[in-house]
Short mmCIF file of C-alpha atoms in Angstrom, two decimals:
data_model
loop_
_atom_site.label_atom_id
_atom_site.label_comp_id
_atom_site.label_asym_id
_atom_site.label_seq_id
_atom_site.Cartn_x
_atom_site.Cartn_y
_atom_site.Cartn_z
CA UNK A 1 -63.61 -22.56 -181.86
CA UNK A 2 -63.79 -25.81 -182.84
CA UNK A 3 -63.06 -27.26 -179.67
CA UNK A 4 -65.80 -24.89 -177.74
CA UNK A 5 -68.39 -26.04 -179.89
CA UNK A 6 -67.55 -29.74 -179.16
CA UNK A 7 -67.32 -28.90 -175.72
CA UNK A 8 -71.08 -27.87 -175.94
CA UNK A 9 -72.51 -30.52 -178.22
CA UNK A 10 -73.11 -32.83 -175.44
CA UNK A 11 -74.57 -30.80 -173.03
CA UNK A 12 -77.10 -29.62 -175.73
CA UNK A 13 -78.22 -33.19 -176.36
CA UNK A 14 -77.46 -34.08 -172.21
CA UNK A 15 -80.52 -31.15 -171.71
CA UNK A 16 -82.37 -32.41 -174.60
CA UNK A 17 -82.32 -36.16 -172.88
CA UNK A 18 -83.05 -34.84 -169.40
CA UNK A 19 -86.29 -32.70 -170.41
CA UNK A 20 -87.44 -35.78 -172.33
CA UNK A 21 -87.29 -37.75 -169.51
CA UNK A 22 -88.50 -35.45 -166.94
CA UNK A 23 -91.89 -35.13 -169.76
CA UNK A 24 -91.60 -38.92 -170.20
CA UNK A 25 -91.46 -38.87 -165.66
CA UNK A 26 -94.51 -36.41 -165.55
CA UNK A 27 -96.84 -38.67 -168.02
CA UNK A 28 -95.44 -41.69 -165.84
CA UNK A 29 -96.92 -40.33 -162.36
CA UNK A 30 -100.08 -39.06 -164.48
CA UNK A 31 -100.94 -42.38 -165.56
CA UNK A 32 -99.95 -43.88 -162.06
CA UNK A 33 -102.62 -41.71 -160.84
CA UNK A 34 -105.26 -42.10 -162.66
CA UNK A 35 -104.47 -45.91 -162.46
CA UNK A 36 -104.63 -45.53 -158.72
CA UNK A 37 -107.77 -43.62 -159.29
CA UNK A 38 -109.59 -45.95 -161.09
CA UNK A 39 -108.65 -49.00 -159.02
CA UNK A 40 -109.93 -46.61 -156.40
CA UNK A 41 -113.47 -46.20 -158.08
CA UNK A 42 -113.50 -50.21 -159.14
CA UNK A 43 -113.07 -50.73 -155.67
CA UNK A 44 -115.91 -48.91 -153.52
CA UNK A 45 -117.95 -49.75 -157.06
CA UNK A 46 -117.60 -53.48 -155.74
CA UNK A 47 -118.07 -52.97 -152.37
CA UNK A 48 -121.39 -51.24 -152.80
CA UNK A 49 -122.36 -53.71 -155.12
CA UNK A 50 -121.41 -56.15 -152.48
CA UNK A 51 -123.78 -54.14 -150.18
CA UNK A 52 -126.63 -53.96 -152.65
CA UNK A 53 -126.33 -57.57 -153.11
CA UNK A 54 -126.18 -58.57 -149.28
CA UNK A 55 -129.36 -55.84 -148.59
CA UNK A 56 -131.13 -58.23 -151.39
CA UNK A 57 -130.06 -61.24 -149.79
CA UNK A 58 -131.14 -60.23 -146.50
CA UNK A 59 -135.01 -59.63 -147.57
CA UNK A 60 -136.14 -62.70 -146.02
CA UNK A 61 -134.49 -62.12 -142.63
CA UNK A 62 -135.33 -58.72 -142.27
CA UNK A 63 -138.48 -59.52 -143.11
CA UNK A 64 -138.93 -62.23 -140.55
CA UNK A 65 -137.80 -59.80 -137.90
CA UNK A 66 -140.28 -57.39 -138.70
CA UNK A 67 -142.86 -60.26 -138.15
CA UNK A 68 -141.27 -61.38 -135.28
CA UNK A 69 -142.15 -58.27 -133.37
CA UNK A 70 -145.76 -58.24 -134.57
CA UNK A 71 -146.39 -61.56 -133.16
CA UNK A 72 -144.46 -60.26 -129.98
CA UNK A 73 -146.74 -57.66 -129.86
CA UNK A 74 -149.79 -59.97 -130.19
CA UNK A 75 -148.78 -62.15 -127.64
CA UNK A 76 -148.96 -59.40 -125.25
CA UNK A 77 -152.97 -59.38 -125.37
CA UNK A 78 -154.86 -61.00 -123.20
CA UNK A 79 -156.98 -64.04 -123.68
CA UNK A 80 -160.33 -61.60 -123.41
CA UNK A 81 -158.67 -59.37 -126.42
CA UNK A 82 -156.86 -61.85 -128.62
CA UNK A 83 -160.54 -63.42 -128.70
CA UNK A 84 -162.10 -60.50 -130.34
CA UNK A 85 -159.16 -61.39 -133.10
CA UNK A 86 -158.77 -64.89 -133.41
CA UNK A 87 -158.06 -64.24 -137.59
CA UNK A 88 -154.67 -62.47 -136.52
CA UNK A 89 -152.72 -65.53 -135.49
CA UNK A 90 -153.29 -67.34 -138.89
CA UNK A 91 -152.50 -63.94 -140.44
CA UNK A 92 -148.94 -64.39 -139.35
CA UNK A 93 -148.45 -67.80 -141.29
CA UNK A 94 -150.18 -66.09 -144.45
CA UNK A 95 -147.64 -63.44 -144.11
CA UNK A 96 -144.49 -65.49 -143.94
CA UNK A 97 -146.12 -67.47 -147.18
CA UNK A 98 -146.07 -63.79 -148.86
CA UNK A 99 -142.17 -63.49 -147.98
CA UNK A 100 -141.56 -66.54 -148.96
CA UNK A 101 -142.80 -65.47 -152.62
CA UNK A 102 -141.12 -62.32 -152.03
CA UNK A 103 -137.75 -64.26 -151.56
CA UNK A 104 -138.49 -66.27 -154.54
CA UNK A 105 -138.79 -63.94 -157.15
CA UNK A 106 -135.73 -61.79 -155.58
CA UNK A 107 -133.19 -65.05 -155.49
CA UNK A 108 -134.47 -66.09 -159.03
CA UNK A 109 -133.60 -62.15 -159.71
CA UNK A 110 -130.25 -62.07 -158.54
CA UNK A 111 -128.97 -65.70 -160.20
CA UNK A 112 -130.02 -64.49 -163.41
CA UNK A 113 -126.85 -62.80 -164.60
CA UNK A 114 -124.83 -64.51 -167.07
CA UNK A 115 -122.70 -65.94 -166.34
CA UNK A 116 -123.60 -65.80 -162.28
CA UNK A 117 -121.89 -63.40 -160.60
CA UNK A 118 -119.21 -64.11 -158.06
CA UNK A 119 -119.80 -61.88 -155.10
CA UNK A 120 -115.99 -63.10 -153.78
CA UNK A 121 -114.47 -61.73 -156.50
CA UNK A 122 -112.70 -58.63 -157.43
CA UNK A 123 -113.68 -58.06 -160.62
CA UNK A 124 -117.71 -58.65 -159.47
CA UNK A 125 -118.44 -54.84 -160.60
CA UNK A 126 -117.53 -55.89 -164.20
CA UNK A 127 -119.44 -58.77 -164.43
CA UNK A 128 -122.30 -56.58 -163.37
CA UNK A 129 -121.69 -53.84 -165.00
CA UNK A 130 -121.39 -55.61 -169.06
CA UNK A 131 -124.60 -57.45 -167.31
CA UNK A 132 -127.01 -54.22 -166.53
CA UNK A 133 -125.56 -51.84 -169.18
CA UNK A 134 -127.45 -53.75 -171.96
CA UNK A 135 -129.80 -53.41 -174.73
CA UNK A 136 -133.02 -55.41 -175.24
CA UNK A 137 -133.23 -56.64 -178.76
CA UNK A 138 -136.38 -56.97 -180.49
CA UNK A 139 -138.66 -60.34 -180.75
CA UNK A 140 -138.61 -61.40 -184.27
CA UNK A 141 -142.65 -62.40 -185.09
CA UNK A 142 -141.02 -65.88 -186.22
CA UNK A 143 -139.23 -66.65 -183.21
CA UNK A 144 -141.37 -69.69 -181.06
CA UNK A 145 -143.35 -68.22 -178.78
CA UNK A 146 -141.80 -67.68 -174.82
CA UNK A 147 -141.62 -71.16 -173.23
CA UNK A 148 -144.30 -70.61 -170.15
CA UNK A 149 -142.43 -71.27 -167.14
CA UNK A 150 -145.18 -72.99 -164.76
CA UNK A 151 -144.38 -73.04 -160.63
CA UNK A 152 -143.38 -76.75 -161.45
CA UNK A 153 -141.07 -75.81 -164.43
CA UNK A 154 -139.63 -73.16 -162.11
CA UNK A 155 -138.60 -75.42 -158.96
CA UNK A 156 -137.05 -77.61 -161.64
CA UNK A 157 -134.68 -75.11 -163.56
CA UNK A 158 -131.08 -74.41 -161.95
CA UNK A 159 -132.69 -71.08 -159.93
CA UNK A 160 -133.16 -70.58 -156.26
CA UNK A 161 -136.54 -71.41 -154.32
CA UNK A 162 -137.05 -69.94 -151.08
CA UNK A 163 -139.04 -71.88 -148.75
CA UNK A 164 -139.85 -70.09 -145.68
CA UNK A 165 -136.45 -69.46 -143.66
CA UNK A 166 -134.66 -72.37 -145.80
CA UNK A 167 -132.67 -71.61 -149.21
CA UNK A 168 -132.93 -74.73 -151.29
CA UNK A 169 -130.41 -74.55 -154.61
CA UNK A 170 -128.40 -76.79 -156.57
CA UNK A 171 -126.69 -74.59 -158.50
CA UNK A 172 -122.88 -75.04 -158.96
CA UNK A 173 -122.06 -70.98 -157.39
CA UNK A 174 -124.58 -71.34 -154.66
CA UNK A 175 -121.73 -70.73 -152.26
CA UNK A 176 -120.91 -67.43 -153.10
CA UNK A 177 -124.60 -66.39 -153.48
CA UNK A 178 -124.80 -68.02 -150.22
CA UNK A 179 -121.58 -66.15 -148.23
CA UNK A 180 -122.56 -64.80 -144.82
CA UNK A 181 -120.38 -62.74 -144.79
CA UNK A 182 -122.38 -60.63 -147.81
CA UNK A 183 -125.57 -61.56 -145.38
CA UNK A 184 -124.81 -59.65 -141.96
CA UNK A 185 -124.81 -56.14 -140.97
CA UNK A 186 -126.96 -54.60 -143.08
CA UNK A 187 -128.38 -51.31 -142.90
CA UNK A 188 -131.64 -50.96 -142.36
CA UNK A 189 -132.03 -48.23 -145.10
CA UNK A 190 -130.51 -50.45 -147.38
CA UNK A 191 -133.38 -53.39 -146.56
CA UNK A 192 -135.97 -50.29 -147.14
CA UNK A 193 -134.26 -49.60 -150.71
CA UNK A 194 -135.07 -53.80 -151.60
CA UNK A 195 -138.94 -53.19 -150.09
CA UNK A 196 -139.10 -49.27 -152.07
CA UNK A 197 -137.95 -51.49 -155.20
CA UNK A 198 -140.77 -54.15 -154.80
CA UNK A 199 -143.19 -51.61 -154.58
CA UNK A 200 -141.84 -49.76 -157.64
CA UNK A 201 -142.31 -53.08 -159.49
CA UNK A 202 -146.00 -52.38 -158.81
CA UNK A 203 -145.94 -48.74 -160.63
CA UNK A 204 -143.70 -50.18 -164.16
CA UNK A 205 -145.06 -53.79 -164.39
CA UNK A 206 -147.82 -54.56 -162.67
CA UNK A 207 -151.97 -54.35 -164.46
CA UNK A 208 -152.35 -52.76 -160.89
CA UNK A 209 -150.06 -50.10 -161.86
CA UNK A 210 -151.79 -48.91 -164.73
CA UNK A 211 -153.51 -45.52 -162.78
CA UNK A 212 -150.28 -44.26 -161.51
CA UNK A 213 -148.73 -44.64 -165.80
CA UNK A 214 -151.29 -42.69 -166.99
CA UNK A 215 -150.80 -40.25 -164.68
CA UNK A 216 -147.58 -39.60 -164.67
CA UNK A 217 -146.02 -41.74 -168.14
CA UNK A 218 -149.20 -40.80 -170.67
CA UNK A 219 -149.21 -37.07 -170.70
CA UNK A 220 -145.43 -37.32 -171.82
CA UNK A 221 -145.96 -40.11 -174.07
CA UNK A 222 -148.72 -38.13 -175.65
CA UNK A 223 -146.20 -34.91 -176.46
CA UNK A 224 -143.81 -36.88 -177.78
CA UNK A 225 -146.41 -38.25 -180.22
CA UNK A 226 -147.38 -34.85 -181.08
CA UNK A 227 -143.73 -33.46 -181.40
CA UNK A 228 -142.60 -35.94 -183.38
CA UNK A 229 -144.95 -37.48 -186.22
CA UNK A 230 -143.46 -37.72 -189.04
CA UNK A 231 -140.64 -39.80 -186.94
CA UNK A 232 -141.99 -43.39 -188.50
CA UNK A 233 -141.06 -42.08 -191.89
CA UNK A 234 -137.12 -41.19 -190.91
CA UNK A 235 -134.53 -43.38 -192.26
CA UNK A 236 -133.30 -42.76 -188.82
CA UNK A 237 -135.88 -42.56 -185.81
CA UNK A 238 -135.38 -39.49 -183.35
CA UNK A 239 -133.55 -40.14 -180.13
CA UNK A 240 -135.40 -39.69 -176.99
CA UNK A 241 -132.97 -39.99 -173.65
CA UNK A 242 -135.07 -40.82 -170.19
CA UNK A 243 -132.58 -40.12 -167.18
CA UNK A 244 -133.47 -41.86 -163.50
CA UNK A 245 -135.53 -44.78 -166.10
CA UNK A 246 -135.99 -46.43 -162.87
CA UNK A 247 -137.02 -49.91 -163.52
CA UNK A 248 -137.37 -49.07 -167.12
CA UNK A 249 -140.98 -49.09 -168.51
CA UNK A 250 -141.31 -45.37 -169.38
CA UNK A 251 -137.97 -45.87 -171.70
CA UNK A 252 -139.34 -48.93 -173.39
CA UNK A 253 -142.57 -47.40 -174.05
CA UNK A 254 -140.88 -44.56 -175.84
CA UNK A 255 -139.23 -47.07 -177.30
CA UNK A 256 -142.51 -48.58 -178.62
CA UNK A 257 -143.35 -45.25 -179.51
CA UNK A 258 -140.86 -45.40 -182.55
CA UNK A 259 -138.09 -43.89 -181.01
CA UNK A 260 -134.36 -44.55 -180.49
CA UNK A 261 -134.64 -45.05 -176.59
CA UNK A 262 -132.05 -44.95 -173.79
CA UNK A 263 -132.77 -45.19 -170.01
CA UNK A 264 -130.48 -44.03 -167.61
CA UNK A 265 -129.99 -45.67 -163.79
CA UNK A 266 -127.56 -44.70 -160.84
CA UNK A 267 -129.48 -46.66 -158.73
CA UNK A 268 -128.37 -50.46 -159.06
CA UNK A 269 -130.96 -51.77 -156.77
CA UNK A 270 -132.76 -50.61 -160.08
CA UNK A 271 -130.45 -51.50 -162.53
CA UNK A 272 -130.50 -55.62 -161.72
CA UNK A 273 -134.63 -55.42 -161.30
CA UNK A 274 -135.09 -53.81 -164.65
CA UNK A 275 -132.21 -56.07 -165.93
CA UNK A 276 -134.17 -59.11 -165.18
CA UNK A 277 -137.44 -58.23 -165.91
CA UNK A 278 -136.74 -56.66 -169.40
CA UNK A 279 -134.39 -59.88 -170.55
CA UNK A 280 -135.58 -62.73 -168.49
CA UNK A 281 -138.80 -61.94 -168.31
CA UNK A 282 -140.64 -65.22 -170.54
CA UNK A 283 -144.92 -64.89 -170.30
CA UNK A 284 -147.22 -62.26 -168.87
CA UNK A 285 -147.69 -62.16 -165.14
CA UNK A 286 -145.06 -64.94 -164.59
CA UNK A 287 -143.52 -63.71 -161.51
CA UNK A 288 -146.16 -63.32 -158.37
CA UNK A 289 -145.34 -60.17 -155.36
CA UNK A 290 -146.57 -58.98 -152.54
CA UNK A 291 -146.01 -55.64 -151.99
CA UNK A 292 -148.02 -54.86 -149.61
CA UNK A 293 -146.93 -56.91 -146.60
CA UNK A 294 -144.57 -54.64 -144.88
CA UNK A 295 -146.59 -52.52 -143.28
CA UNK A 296 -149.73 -52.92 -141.09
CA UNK A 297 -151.07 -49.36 -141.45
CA UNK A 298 -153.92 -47.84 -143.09
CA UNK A 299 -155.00 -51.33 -144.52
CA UNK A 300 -158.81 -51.75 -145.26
CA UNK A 301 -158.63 -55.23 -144.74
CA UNK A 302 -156.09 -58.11 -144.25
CA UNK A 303 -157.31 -59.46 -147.79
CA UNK A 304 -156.25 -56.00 -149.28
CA UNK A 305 -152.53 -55.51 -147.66
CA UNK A 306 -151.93 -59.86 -148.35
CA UNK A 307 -153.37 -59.43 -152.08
CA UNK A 308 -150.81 -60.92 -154.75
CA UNK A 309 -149.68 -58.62 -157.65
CA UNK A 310 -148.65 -60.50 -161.25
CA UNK A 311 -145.70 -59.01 -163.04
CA UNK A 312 -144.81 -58.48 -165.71
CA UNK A 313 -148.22 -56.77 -167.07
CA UNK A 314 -146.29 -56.91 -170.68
CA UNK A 315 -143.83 -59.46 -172.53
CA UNK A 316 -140.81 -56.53 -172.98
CA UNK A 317 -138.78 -58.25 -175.98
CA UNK A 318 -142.57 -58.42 -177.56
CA UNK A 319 -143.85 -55.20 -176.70
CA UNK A 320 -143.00 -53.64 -180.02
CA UNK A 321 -139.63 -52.09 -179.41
CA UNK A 322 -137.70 -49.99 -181.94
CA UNK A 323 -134.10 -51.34 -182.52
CA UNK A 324 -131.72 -49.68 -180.25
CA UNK A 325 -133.83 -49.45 -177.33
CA UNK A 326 -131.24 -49.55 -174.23
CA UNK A 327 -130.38 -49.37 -170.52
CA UNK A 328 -127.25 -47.07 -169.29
CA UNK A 329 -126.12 -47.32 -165.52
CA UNK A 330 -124.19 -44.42 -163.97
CA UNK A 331 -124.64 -40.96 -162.67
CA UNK A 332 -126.29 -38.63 -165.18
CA UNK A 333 -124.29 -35.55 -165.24
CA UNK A 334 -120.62 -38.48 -165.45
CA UNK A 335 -122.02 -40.27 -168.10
CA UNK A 336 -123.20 -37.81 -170.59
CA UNK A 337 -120.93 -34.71 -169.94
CA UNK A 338 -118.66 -36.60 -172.60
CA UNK A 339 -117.67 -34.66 -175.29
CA UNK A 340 -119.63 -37.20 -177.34
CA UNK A 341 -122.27 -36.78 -176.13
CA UNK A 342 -122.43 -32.86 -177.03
CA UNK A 343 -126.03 -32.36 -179.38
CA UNK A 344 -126.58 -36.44 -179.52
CA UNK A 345 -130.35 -36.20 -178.29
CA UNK A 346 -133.93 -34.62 -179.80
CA UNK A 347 -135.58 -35.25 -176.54
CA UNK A 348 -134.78 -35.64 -172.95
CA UNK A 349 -137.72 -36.49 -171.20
CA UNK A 350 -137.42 -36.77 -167.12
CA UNK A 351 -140.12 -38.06 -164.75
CA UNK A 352 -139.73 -37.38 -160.81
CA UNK A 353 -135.85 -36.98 -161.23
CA UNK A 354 -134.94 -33.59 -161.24
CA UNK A 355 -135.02 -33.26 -157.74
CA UNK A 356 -132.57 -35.93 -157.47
CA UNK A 357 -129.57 -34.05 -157.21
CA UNK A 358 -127.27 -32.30 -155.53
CA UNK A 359 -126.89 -29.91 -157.71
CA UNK A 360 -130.06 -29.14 -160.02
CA UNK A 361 -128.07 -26.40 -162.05
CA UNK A 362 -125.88 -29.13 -162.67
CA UNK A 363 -128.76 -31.70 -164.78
CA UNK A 364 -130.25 -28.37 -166.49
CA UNK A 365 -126.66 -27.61 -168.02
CA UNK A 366 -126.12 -31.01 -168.91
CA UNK A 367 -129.65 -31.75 -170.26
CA UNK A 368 -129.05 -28.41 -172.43
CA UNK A 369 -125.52 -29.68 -173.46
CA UNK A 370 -126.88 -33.00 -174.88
CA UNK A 371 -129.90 -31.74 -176.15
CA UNK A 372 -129.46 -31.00 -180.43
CA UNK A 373 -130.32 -27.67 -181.35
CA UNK A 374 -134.02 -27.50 -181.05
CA UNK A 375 -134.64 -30.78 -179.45
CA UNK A 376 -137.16 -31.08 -176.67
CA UNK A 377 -136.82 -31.25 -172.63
CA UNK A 378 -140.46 -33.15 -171.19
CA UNK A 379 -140.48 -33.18 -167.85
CA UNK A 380 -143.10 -33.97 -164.78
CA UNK A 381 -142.34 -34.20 -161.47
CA UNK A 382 -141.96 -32.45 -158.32
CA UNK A 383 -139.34 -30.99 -156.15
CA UNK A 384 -139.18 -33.20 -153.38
CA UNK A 385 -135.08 -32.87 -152.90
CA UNK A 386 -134.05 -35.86 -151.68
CA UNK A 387 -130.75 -34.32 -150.08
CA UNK A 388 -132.75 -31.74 -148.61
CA UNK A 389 -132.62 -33.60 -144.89
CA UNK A 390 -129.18 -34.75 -144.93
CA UNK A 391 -128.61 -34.41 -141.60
CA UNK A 392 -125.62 -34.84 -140.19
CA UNK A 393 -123.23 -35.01 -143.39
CA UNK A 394 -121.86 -31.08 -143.45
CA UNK A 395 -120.40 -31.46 -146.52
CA UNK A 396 -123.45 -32.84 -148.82
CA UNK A 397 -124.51 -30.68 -151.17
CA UNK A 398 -128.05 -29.82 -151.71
CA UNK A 399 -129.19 -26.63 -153.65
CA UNK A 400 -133.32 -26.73 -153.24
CA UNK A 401 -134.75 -24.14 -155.82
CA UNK A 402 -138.41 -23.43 -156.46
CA UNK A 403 -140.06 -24.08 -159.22
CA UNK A 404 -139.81 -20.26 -160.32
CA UNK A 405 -135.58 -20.43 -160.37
CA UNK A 406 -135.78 -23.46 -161.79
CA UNK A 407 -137.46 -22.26 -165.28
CA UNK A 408 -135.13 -19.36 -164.90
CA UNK A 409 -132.13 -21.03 -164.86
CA UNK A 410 -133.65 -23.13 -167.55
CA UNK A 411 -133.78 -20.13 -169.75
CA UNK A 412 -130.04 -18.91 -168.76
CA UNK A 413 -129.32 -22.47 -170.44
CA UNK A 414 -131.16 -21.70 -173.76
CA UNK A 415 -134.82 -23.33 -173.17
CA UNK A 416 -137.89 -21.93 -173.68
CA UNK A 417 -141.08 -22.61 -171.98
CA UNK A 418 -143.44 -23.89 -175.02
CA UNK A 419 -145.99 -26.40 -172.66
CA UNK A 420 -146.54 -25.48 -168.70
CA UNK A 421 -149.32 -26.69 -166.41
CA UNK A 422 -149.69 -29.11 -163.06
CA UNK A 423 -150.50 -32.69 -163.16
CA UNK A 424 -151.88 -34.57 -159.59
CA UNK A 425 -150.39 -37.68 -159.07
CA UNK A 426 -149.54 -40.42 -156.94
CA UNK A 427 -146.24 -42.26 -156.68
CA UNK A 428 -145.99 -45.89 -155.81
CA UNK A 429 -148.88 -45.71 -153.51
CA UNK A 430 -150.83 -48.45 -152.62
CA UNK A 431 -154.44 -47.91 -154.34
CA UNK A 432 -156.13 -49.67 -151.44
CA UNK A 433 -154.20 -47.87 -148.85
CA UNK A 434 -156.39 -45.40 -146.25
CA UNK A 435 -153.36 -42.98 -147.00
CA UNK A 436 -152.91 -41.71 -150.48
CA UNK A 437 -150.15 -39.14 -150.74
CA UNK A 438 -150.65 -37.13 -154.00
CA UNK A 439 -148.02 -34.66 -156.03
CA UNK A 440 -148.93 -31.86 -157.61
CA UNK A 441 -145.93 -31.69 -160.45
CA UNK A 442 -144.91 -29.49 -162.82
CA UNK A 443 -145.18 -30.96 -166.55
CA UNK A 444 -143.56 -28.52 -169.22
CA UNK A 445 -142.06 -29.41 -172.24
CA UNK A 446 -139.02 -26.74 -173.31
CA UNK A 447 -137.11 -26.37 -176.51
CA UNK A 448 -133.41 -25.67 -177.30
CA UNK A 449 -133.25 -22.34 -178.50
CA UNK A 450 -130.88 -22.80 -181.91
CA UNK A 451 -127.80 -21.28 -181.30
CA UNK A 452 -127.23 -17.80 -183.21
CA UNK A 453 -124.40 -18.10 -186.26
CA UNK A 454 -122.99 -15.11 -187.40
#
């Protein structure tokens, strides 16, 4: 007996061993894979930062190209026709002085991280990323006042200049700003992204922008007032989240509102404009644009499409933020379908993002999950689906439901309508433009049904 239950001791403790190590082998290849997985992500995260960078870079060229083939174009006239235009030719060098200023502002953009970001390296998507996912602090009323940064103060400081075709720098990491390789082959779409971001600058921070915010940024700045006023007499100030922020100046306006403010971005040709106008941005209208420029249609005069815009219309870090007020990169429904995130919010408030995504069930459920008990969904905006006309990728997703499903599936998710009615609206339209193309959203404002305890 004694000897049989020797005999089995060891392969008790031999099975014992073996399913501890097998466990011990499982967690081993689990970790391995998400390691793999996460290199994976870090990866095409830096190369399509490397492409966002290189479509910035590449303003000026594109640019030029585009002018190229208007003065092609022009020289195709005859003498009897380019007579009844003799303006047009000096319109060309006015127009290559507007890219120029263009150029500047973008190059002076990009250098502004800190420290500058090396587009050679590896690890570029976590420079950016600690660098865009920030929070604006607020202007004490004793700091000095911003030092003005005059055009000569500006060619002086260790920031690009773009003059014409030429790059002129003397910083130490011009090199790697300066790469060709991060220069060539790209995408025209992507170029159209840097031009539908210049334009955009027009609708957050420009004076000239003020119509298209009080269309679309005043009606839900209003109902937040109005849903919210005892909020300045909180120990802690309600929390208002503002998914596809854009370039930010809805979220700090909340912000200024009295509220604990968070913008969310996927877009980083967003991200690292609002990043530098919210931080770096030192005086009013410091920064001169041209928006205009890329397009010779529907123009009322050459005056009106080659007229400068000032930015930024507002100092941000003086604006009369309240403490907290931040910017979050990353795809909505990733970010906040954290279990911490669960009931964080009293208000979501979206503005032409809903129609976004791929999924539109998807943002409802998540808006609901974040959303406390109670707490408040704002929303204007359309439903212009932007993966509607995917053509040619089979396996995109796009589900495209009217306005009607929409508020039904809204109510599956616990809201209830309390606020419903259309606002007209324009969206980064050119106010002197011949062509004005006008929304007619939907602007509710829902509430989070408490949930039922028994």
């Amino acid at each position: 007996m004694t000897e049989t239950t020797t005999a089995q001791a060891p392969e008790t403790v031999t099975a014992g061993a073996t399913e501890t190590e097998m466990s011990r082998e499982r967690d081993g290849e689990e970790e391995e894979k998400i390691r793999r997985q996460k290199k994976l992500e870090e990866a095409l995260e830096a190369k399509s930062l490397r492409r966002i960078m290189s479509a910035y870079l590449n303003y000026p060229e594109a640019a030029e190209e585009d002018l190229k083939k208007w003065e092609r174009s022009y020289r195709k006239l005859s003498p009897a026709h380019k007579a009844l235009v003799p303006h047009y030719a000096l319109k060309f060098q006015r127009l290559r002085r507007c890219i120029s200023t263009n150029s500047y502002f973008i190059f002076n953009m990009l250098q502004s991280f800190e420290p500058p970001i090396d587009l050679k390296s590896k690890s570029m998507h976590d420079s950016v990323r600690g660098t865009l996912n920030y929070e604006l602090q607020k202007k004490d009323t004793n700091d000095p006042p911003p030092k003005n940064h005059s055009d000569d103060a500006r060619n002086n400081d260790e920031r690009y200049d773009c003059d014409g075709d030429h790059l002129n720098h003397d910083h130490g990491n011009a090199h790697d700003w300066l790469d060709p390789s991060l220069q060539t082959h790209v995408p025209l779409v992507d170029v159209d992204k840097v031009r539908c971001i210049i334009r955009n600058i027009v609708r957050d921070w420009a004076a000239e922008g003020q119509r298209e915010r009080d269309q679309c940024y005043k009606p839900i700045l209003d109902e937040l007032d109005s849903l919210f006023p005892d909020r300045q007499k909180k120990s802690t100030p309600p929390s208002c989240l503002v998914p596809g922020a854009g370039l930010g100046r809805l979220a700090l306006e909340i912000s200024c509102l009295g509220f604990i403010s968070q913008g969310n971005e996927f877009s980083y040709y967003m991200m690292i404009c609002s990043s530098f106008i919210l931080n770096y941005a030192q005086v009013l209208n410091e920064w001169t644009i041209y928006p205009w420029i890329h397009s010779n249609c529907n123009s009322l005069s050459d005056n009106d499409q080659l007229r400068p815009v000032s930015i930024p219309d507002i100092h941000p870090a003086s604006a009369g933020i309240t403490e907290g007020f931040s910017m979050c990169g990353g795809d909505f429904v990733e970010v906040y379908n954290e279990s911490c995130q669960a009931g964080m919010w009293d208000a979501v408030v979206t503005c032409f993002f809903i129609d976004t995504a791929h999924n539109i069930i998807e943002y409802i459920e998540t808006i609901s999950k974040i959303l406390k008990d109670g707490g408040v969904w704002i929303n204007l905006g359309p439903l212009l689906y932007h993966f509607a006309d995917t053509y040619g990728h089979d396996n995109e997703m796009s589900i495209e439901l009217s306005l009607e499903d929409v508020k039904r599936v809204a109510s599956q998710y616990g809201f209830e309508i309390e606020k419903d009615r259309t606002i007209e609206t324009t969206y980064t339209t050119n106010p002197r433009s011949m062509m004005q193309n006008r929304y007619y959203a939907a602007f509710w404002t829902m509430r989070k049904k408490c949930a039922i305890t028994t």
